[in-house]
């Protein structure tokens, strides 16, 4: 009769099978994870303005107030653009570490531009939106700038608290 291994000990076959499963599993996991790696950033065709935003949470066109601000300007200024939600770009190529960012010849710069206000200013420097604010007096323009800065820097955090701490949006985002 063949001697039996002590209780709890692995046979050579079961040890080999376990090692093979671990190696095979590690290889399969590596292959699976390679499919989810961030793809290298590839810019759009040079004549297209592409806006890279956040997640779309209906009814809003984007979850980020800064993205909504930029898209509103682009529509008012009649600038053609392509919108890419976060799920498609996964943050590849973000120049300042935040959304929105834009890429394209219409900006007049090489590479991507981050921050909604910088994008708007780059477009305005190239003539986009000309005439939108021409009717404002200097006092009205200053009041508008003060109101914009107050909303962006102060009210923004209240919006985030309602969105993320309230129960309504939580099931959508998790």
Short mmCIF file of N, CA, C and O in Angstrom, two decimals, residues 32-139:
data_model
loop_
_atom_site.label_atom_id
_atom_site.label_comp_id
_atom_site.label_asym_id
_atom_site.label_seq_id
_atom_site.Cartn_x
_atom_site.Cartn_y
_atom_site.Cartn_z
N UNK A 32 -6.86 40.93 -17.36
CA UNK A 32 -8.11 41.65 -17.12
C UNK A 32 -7.84 43.09 -16.74
O UNK A 32 -8.46 44.01 -17.27
N UNK A 33 -6.90 43.32 -15.83
CA UNK A 33 -6.59 44.68 -15.40
C UNK A 33 -5.98 45.51 -16.52
O UNK A 33 -6.18 46.72 -16.58
N UNK A 34 -5.24 44.88 -17.43
CA UNK A 34 -4.64 45.63 -18.53
C UNK A 34 -5.72 46.22 -19.44
O UNK A 34 -5.50 47.23 -20.08
N UNK A 35 -6.87 45.60 -19.47
CA UNK A 35 -7.96 46.13 -20.29
C UNK A 35 -8.58 47.38 -19.68
O UNK A 35 -9.25 48.14 -20.36
N UNK A 36 -8.39 47.60 -18.38
CA UNK A 36 -8.98 48.75 -17.70
C UNK A 36 -7.96 49.85 -17.43
O UNK A 36 -8.28 50.82 -16.77
N UNK A 37 -6.75 49.72 -17.94
CA UNK A 37 -5.75 50.76 -17.75
C UNK A 37 -6.20 52.01 -18.48
O UNK A 37 -6.86 51.96 -19.51
N UNK A 38 -5.77 53.16 -17.94
CA UNK A 38 -6.05 54.41 -18.64
C UNK A 38 -5.30 54.41 -19.96
O UNK A 38 -4.13 54.09 -20.02
N UNK A 39 -6.02 54.74 -20.98
CA UNK A 39 -5.40 54.81 -22.29
C UNK A 39 -4.64 56.13 -22.39
O UNK A 39 -5.05 57.12 -21.81
N UNK A 40 -3.55 56.16 -23.13
CA UNK A 40 -2.82 57.42 -23.26
C UNK A 40 -3.71 58.46 -23.92
O UNK A 40 -4.53 58.16 -24.79
N UNK A 41 -3.57 59.69 -23.46
CA UNK A 41 -4.40 60.78 -23.98
C UNK A 41 -4.08 61.05 -25.43
O UNK A 41 -2.92 61.19 -25.80
N UNK A 42 -5.11 61.08 -26.24
CA UNK A 42 -4.95 61.43 -27.64
C UNK A 42 -5.89 62.58 -27.91
O UNK A 42 -7.09 62.46 -27.71
N UNK A 43 -5.33 63.68 -28.33
CA UNK A 43 -6.14 64.87 -28.59
C UNK A 43 -7.05 64.69 -29.78
O UNK A 43 -6.86 63.80 -30.60
N UNK A 44 -8.04 65.54 -29.87
CA UNK A 44 -8.97 65.49 -30.99
C UNK A 44 -8.34 66.09 -32.25
O UNK A 44 -7.24 66.61 -32.18
N UNK A 45 -9.05 65.99 -33.36
CA UNK A 45 -8.56 66.68 -34.55
C UNK A 45 -8.37 68.17 -34.23
O UNK A 45 -9.12 68.73 -33.44
N UNK A 46 -7.37 68.82 -34.78
CA UNK A 46 -7.02 70.18 -34.37
C UNK A 46 -8.10 71.23 -34.60
O UNK A 46 -8.07 72.27 -33.98
N UNK A 47 -9.05 71.01 -35.49
CA UNK A 47 -10.06 72.03 -35.75
C UNK A 47 -11.29 71.87 -34.86
O UNK A 47 -12.22 72.65 -34.95
N UNK A 48 -11.31 70.89 -34.01
CA UNK A 48 -12.47 70.62 -33.17
C UNK A 48 -12.18 71.07 -31.75
O UNK A 48 -11.10 70.85 -31.24
N UNK A 49 -13.16 71.67 -31.09
CA UNK A 49 -13.04 71.97 -29.67
C UNK A 49 -13.72 70.84 -28.93
O UNK A 49 -14.89 70.54 -29.16
N UNK A 50 -12.97 70.20 -28.07
CA UNK A 50 -13.51 69.10 -27.29
C UNK A 50 -13.46 69.50 -25.82
O UNK A 50 -12.42 69.93 -25.33
N UNK A 51 -14.60 69.37 -25.15
CA UNK A 51 -14.70 69.67 -23.73
C UNK A 51 -14.81 68.36 -22.97
O UNK A 51 -15.69 67.55 -23.24
N UNK A 52 -13.89 68.15 -22.04
CA UNK A 52 -13.88 66.96 -21.21
C UNK A 52 -14.48 67.32 -19.87
O UNK A 52 -13.96 68.17 -19.16
N UNK A 53 -15.60 66.68 -19.54
CA UNK A 53 -16.33 67.05 -18.33
C UNK A 53 -16.41 65.94 -17.32
O UNK A 53 -15.60 65.02 -17.29
N UNK A 54 -17.43 66.04 -16.48
CA UNK A 54 -17.65 65.07 -15.42
C UNK A 54 -18.77 64.12 -15.80
O UNK A 54 -19.09 63.93 -16.97
N UNK A 55 -19.38 63.56 -14.79
CA UNK A 55 -20.47 62.60 -15.02
C UNK A 55 -21.76 63.36 -15.35
O UNK A 55 -21.98 64.47 -14.87
N UNK A 56 -22.58 62.76 -16.15
CA UNK A 56 -23.87 63.34 -16.49
C UNK A 56 -24.91 62.78 -15.54
O UNK A 56 -25.10 61.57 -15.46
N UNK A 57 -25.55 63.67 -14.78
CA UNK A 57 -26.63 63.28 -13.87
C UNK A 57 -27.89 64.01 -14.33
O UNK A 57 -28.05 65.18 -14.04
N UNK A 58 -28.76 63.35 -15.06
CA UNK A 58 -29.97 64.02 -15.54
C UNK A 58 -30.74 64.63 -14.39
O UNK A 58 -30.76 64.06 -13.30
N UNK A 59 -31.34 65.79 -14.57
CA UNK A 59 -31.52 66.52 -15.82
C UNK A 59 -30.37 67.44 -16.17
O UNK A 59 -30.40 68.08 -17.21
N UNK A 60 -29.33 67.54 -15.33
CA UNK A 60 -28.20 68.41 -15.64
C UNK A 60 -27.36 67.82 -16.76
O UNK A 60 -27.20 66.60 -16.86
N UNK A 61 -26.76 68.68 -17.59
CA UNK A 61 -25.88 68.17 -18.64
C UNK A 61 -24.57 67.62 -18.09
O UNK A 61 -23.88 66.87 -18.75
N UNK A 62 -24.23 68.01 -16.85
CA UNK A 62 -22.99 67.56 -16.21
C UNK A 62 -23.16 67.74 -14.70
O UNK A 62 -23.94 68.56 -14.25
N UNK A 63 -22.40 66.97 -13.92
CA UNK A 63 -22.51 67.08 -12.46
C UNK A 63 -21.72 68.26 -11.91
O UNK A 63 -21.91 68.65 -10.77
N UNK A 64 -20.83 68.84 -12.69
CA UNK A 64 -19.98 69.93 -12.24
C UNK A 64 -20.54 71.28 -12.63
O UNK A 64 -20.79 71.54 -13.81
N UNK A 65 -20.71 72.19 -11.66
CA UNK A 65 -21.16 73.55 -12.01
C UNK A 65 -20.20 74.24 -12.97
O UNK A 65 -20.63 75.01 -13.83
N UNK A 66 -18.90 73.97 -12.84
CA UNK A 66 -17.93 74.59 -13.75
C UNK A 66 -18.13 74.11 -15.19
O UNK A 66 -18.01 74.89 -16.14
N UNK A 67 -18.45 72.83 -15.36
CA UNK A 67 -18.72 72.30 -16.70
C UNK A 67 -20.00 72.91 -17.28
O UNK A 67 -20.05 73.25 -18.46
N UNK A 68 -21.02 73.04 -16.43
CA UNK A 68 -22.28 73.64 -16.89
C UNK A 68 -22.04 75.08 -17.31
O UNK A 68 -22.55 75.54 -18.34
N UNK A 69 -21.24 75.82 -16.54
CA UNK A 69 -20.91 77.22 -16.88
C UNK A 69 -20.23 77.29 -18.24
O UNK A 69 -20.60 78.10 -19.09
N UNK A 70 -19.24 76.42 -18.46
CA UNK A 70 -18.51 76.43 -19.73
C UNK A 70 -19.44 76.07 -20.89
O UNK A 70 -19.42 76.73 -21.93
N UNK A 71 -20.26 75.05 -20.72
CA UNK A 71 -21.17 74.65 -21.81
C UNK A 71 -22.20 75.75 -22.10
O UNK A 71 -22.58 75.96 -23.25
N UNK A 72 -22.64 76.47 -21.06
CA UNK A 72 -23.57 77.59 -21.28
C UNK A 72 -22.89 78.68 -22.10
O UNK A 72 -23.49 79.22 -23.05
N UNK A 73 -21.64 79.00 -21.76
CA UNK A 73 -20.92 80.01 -22.55
C UNK A 73 -20.77 79.56 -23.99
O UNK A 73 -20.99 80.35 -24.92
N UNK A 74 -20.39 78.30 -24.21
CA UNK A 74 -20.19 77.81 -25.57
C UNK A 74 -21.47 77.89 -26.39
O UNK A 74 -21.45 78.23 -27.57
N UNK A 75 -22.60 77.61 -25.75
CA UNK A 75 -23.88 77.69 -26.47
C UNK A 75 -24.24 79.14 -26.76
O UNK A 75 -24.69 79.46 -27.87
N UNK A 76 -24.06 80.03 -25.78
CA UNK A 76 -24.37 81.45 -26.00
C UNK A 76 -23.46 82.06 -27.06
O UNK A 76 -23.89 82.89 -27.85
N UNK A 77 -22.19 81.65 -27.07
CA UNK A 77 -21.23 82.18 -28.02
C UNK A 77 -21.29 81.47 -29.37
O UNK A 77 -20.56 81.82 -30.29
N UNK A 78 -22.16 80.46 -29.47
CA UNK A 78 -22.34 79.68 -30.70
C UNK A 78 -21.02 79.04 -31.16
O UNK A 78 -20.66 79.08 -32.34
N UNK A 79 -20.31 78.45 -30.20
CA UNK A 79 -19.06 77.74 -30.48
C UNK A 79 -19.40 76.25 -30.60
O UNK A 79 -19.99 75.68 -29.69
N UNK A 80 -19.02 75.66 -31.73
CA UNK A 80 -19.25 74.22 -31.89
C UNK A 80 -18.25 73.47 -31.04
O UNK A 80 -17.06 73.80 -31.01
N UNK A 81 -18.72 72.45 -30.35
CA UNK A 81 -17.83 71.66 -29.51
C UNK A 81 -18.38 70.26 -29.37
O UNK A 81 -19.54 70.00 -29.63
N UNK A 82 -17.50 69.37 -28.97
CA UNK A 82 -17.87 67.99 -28.67
C UNK A 82 -17.68 67.81 -27.17
O UNK A 82 -16.65 68.19 -26.63
N UNK A 83 -18.65 67.22 -26.51
CA UNK A 83 -18.58 66.98 -25.07
C UNK A 83 -18.22 65.52 -24.82
O UNK A 83 -18.81 64.62 -25.41
N UNK A 84 -17.24 65.28 -23.95
CA UNK A 84 -16.82 63.93 -23.60
C UNK A 84 -17.00 63.77 -22.09
O UNK A 84 -16.31 64.42 -21.31
N UNK A 85 -17.96 62.92 -21.65
CA UNK A 85 -18.15 62.73 -20.21
C UNK A 85 -17.00 61.95 -19.59
O UNK A 85 -16.25 61.26 -20.28
N UNK A 86 -16.89 62.06 -18.29
CA UNK A 86 -15.77 61.45 -17.56
C UNK A 86 -15.66 59.94 -17.82
O UNK A 86 -14.56 59.41 -17.91
N UNK A 87 -16.77 59.28 -17.95
CA UNK A 87 -16.74 57.84 -18.19
C UNK A 87 -15.98 57.45 -19.44
O UNK A 87 -15.46 56.34 -19.54
N UNK A 88 -15.87 58.36 -20.39
CA UNK A 88 -15.15 58.07 -21.63
C UNK A 88 -13.68 58.49 -21.59
O UNK A 88 -12.85 57.88 -22.23
N UNK A 89 -13.36 59.56 -20.84
CA UNK A 89 -11.96 60.00 -20.83
C UNK A 89 -11.21 59.57 -19.58
O UNK A 89 -9.98 59.54 -19.57
N UNK A 90 -11.91 59.24 -18.51
CA UNK A 90 -11.30 58.71 -17.27
C UNK A 90 -10.17 59.57 -16.73
O UNK A 90 -9.25 59.07 -16.10
N UNK A 91 -10.20 60.86 -17.02
CA UNK A 91 -9.19 61.75 -16.46
C UNK A 91 -7.87 61.78 -17.19
O UNK A 91 -6.93 62.44 -16.74
N UNK A 92 -7.75 61.09 -18.31
CA UNK A 92 -6.49 61.08 -19.05
C UNK A 92 -6.21 62.47 -19.63
O UNK A 92 -7.07 63.04 -20.28
N UNK A 93 -5.06 63.00 -19.36
CA UNK A 93 -4.65 64.28 -19.94
C UNK A 93 -5.11 65.51 -19.20
O UNK A 93 -4.99 66.61 -19.71
N UNK A 94 -5.62 65.37 -17.98
CA UNK A 94 -6.10 66.54 -17.23
C UNK A 94 -4.91 67.44 -16.91
O UNK A 94 -3.99 67.01 -16.22
N UNK A 95 -4.91 68.69 -17.40
CA UNK A 95 -3.75 69.54 -17.20
C UNK A 95 -3.65 70.13 -15.78
O UNK A 95 -2.56 70.38 -15.31
N UNK A 96 -4.75 70.40 -15.11
CA UNK A 96 -4.70 71.00 -13.78
C UNK A 96 -5.29 70.09 -12.71
O UNK A 96 -5.48 70.50 -11.58
N UNK A 97 -5.62 68.88 -13.08
CA UNK A 97 -6.16 67.95 -12.12
C UNK A 97 -7.63 68.16 -11.80
O UNK A 97 -8.12 67.67 -10.79
N UNK A 98 -8.33 68.92 -12.64
CA UNK A 98 -9.76 69.14 -12.40
C UNK A 98 -10.48 69.32 -13.73
O UNK A 98 -9.87 69.60 -14.75
N UNK A 99 -11.79 69.11 -13.66
CA UNK A 99 -12.61 69.29 -14.84
C UNK A 99 -13.35 70.62 -14.72
O UNK A 99 -13.53 71.11 -13.62
N UNK A 100 -13.76 71.19 -15.83
CA UNK A 100 -13.57 70.75 -17.21
C UNK A 100 -12.19 71.12 -17.72
O UNK A 100 -11.51 71.97 -17.17
N UNK A 101 -11.83 70.47 -18.79
CA UNK A 101 -10.68 70.91 -19.55
C UNK A 101 -11.04 70.76 -21.02
O UNK A 101 -11.97 70.05 -21.38
N UNK A 102 -10.34 71.50 -21.86
CA UNK A 102 -10.68 71.53 -23.28
C UNK A 102 -9.41 71.43 -24.10
O UNK A 102 -8.32 71.77 -23.64
N UNK A 103 -9.60 70.99 -25.32
CA UNK A 103 -8.50 70.75 -26.24
C UNK A 103 -8.98 71.15 -27.63
O UNK A 103 -10.08 70.79 -28.02
N UNK A 104 -8.18 71.87 -28.35
CA UNK A 104 -8.55 72.18 -29.73
C UNK A 104 -7.96 73.47 -30.22
O UNK A 104 -7.51 74.32 -29.45
N UNK A 105 -7.96 73.61 -31.52
CA UNK A 105 -7.38 74.78 -32.18
C UNK A 105 -8.10 76.08 -31.80
O UNK A 105 -7.49 77.14 -31.78
N UNK A 106 -9.38 75.99 -31.49
CA UNK A 106 -10.15 77.18 -31.15
C UNK A 106 -9.60 77.91 -29.93
O UNK A 106 -9.83 79.10 -29.76
N UNK A 107 -8.83 77.21 -29.08
CA UNK A 107 -8.27 77.82 -27.88
C UNK A 107 -7.05 78.67 -28.18
O UNK A 107 -6.69 79.54 -27.38
N UNK A 108 -6.37 78.38 -29.28
CA UNK A 108 -5.20 79.16 -29.64
C UNK A 108 -3.95 78.81 -28.83
O UNK A 108 -3.01 79.59 -28.78
N UNK A 109 -3.95 77.67 -28.18
CA UNK A 109 -2.79 77.22 -27.41
C UNK A 109 -2.50 75.76 -27.77
O UNK A 109 -3.38 75.04 -28.22
N UNK A 110 -1.25 75.37 -27.55
CA UNK A 110 -0.90 73.97 -27.78
C UNK A 110 -1.25 73.17 -26.54
O UNK A 110 -0.93 73.56 -25.42
N UNK A 111 -1.94 72.09 -26.71
CA UNK A 111 -2.30 71.23 -25.58
C UNK A 111 -3.65 71.58 -24.99
O UNK A 111 -4.40 72.41 -25.50
N UNK A 112 -3.93 70.94 -23.88
CA UNK A 112 -5.22 71.11 -23.21
C UNK A 112 -5.16 72.29 -22.25
O UNK A 112 -4.12 72.63 -21.71
N UNK A 113 -6.32 72.91 -22.05
CA UNK A 113 -6.46 74.01 -21.10
C UNK A 113 -7.45 73.56 -20.03
O UNK A 113 -8.54 73.09 -20.34
N UNK A 114 -7.05 73.70 -18.78
CA UNK A 114 -7.92 73.33 -17.66
C UNK A 114 -8.53 74.57 -17.03
O UNK A 114 -8.01 75.68 -17.21
N UNK A 115 -9.62 74.41 -16.32
CA UNK A 115 -10.33 75.48 -15.61
C UNK A 115 -11.29 76.20 -16.56
O UNK A 115 -10.88 76.74 -17.58
N UNK A 116 -12.55 76.20 -16.19
CA UNK A 116 -13.59 76.76 -17.06
C UNK A 116 -13.33 78.23 -17.39
O UNK A 116 -13.52 78.65 -18.54
N UNK A 117 -12.91 79.02 -16.42
CA UNK A 117 -12.69 80.45 -16.69
C UNK A 117 -11.52 80.66 -17.63
O UNK A 117 -11.58 81.51 -18.51
N UNK A 118 -10.45 79.88 -17.48
CA UNK A 118 -9.31 80.01 -18.39
C UNK A 118 -9.69 79.60 -19.82
O UNK A 118 -9.22 80.20 -20.78
N UNK A 119 -10.54 78.59 -19.93
CA UNK A 119 -11.01 78.17 -21.25
C UNK A 119 -11.82 79.29 -21.89
O UNK A 119 -11.63 79.64 -23.06
N UNK A 120 -12.74 79.87 -21.12
CA UNK A 120 -13.57 80.97 -21.63
C UNK A 120 -12.70 82.15 -22.04
O UNK A 120 -12.89 82.74 -23.12
N UNK A 121 -11.73 82.50 -21.22
CA UNK A 121 -10.84 83.63 -21.54
C UNK A 121 -10.01 83.35 -22.80
O UNK A 121 -9.81 84.24 -23.62
N UNK A 122 -9.56 82.11 -22.97
CA UNK A 122 -8.80 81.75 -24.18
C UNK A 122 -9.69 81.87 -25.42
O UNK A 122 -9.25 82.36 -26.47
N UNK A 123 -10.93 81.44 -25.30
CA UNK A 123 -11.87 81.55 -26.43
C UNK A 123 -12.21 83.00 -26.73
O UNK A 123 -12.29 83.41 -27.90
N UNK A 124 -12.41 83.81 -25.69
CA UNK A 124 -12.72 85.22 -25.88
C UNK A 124 -11.55 85.96 -26.53
O UNK A 124 -11.76 86.86 -27.35
N UNK A 125 -10.33 85.57 -26.19
CA UNK A 125 -9.16 86.20 -26.80
C UNK A 125 -9.10 85.93 -28.30
O UNK A 125 -8.51 86.72 -29.05
N UNK A 126 -9.74 84.85 -28.74
CA UNK A 126 -9.79 84.52 -30.17
C UNK A 126 -11.09 84.96 -30.82
O UNK A 126 -11.40 84.59 -31.94
N UNK A 127 -11.91 85.76 -30.09
CA UNK A 127 -13.11 86.34 -30.67
C UNK A 127 -14.41 85.63 -30.38
O UNK A 127 -15.48 86.08 -30.80
N UNK A 128 -14.39 84.53 -29.65
CA UNK A 128 -15.63 83.82 -29.33
C UNK A 128 -16.44 84.62 -28.31
O UNK A 128 -15.89 85.18 -27.38
N UNK A 129 -17.72 84.67 -28.52
CA UNK A 129 -18.60 85.36 -27.59
C UNK A 129 -18.54 86.87 -27.67
O UNK A 129 -19.02 87.57 -26.78
N UNK A 130 -17.96 87.37 -28.75
CA UNK A 130 -17.85 88.82 -28.91
C UNK A 130 -19.25 89.42 -28.94
O UNK A 130 -20.13 88.94 -29.62
N UNK A 131 -19.45 90.43 -28.14
CA UNK A 131 -20.73 91.11 -28.12
C UNK A 131 -21.68 90.63 -27.03
O UNK A 131 -22.70 91.26 -26.79
N UNK A 132 -21.36 89.53 -26.36
CA UNK A 132 -22.26 89.03 -25.32
C UNK A 132 -22.41 90.02 -24.17
O UNK A 132 -23.50 90.18 -23.64
N UNK A 133 -21.30 90.66 -23.78
CA UNK A 133 -21.34 91.59 -22.65
C UNK A 133 -21.12 93.04 -23.05
O UNK A 133 -20.97 93.90 -22.18
N UNK A 134 -21.11 93.34 -24.33
CA UNK A 134 -20.80 94.70 -24.79
C UNK A 134 -21.81 95.73 -24.29
O UNK A 134 -21.49 96.90 -24.14
N UNK A 135 -23.02 95.33 -24.05
CA UNK A 135 -24.08 96.26 -23.65
C UNK A 135 -23.99 96.64 -22.18
O UNK A 135 -24.67 97.57 -21.74
N UNK A 136 -23.14 95.97 -21.40
CA UNK A 136 -23.01 96.26 -19.97
C UNK A 136 -22.16 97.50 -19.75
O UNK A 136 -21.16 97.72 -20.42
N UNK A 137 -22.56 98.31 -18.76
CA UNK A 137 -21.72 99.44 -18.33
C UNK A 137 -20.55 98.86 -17.54
O UNK A 137 -20.62 97.71 -17.09
N UNK A 138 -19.48 99.63 -17.35
CA UNK A 138 -18.36 99.12 -16.54
C UNK A 138 -18.81 98.70 -15.13
O UNK A 138 -18.32 97.71 -14.59
N UNK A 139 -19.74 99.44 -14.55
CA UNK A 139 -20.24 99.09 -13.22
C UNK A 139 -20.99 97.76 -13.24
O UNK A 139 -20.82 96.91 -12.36
#
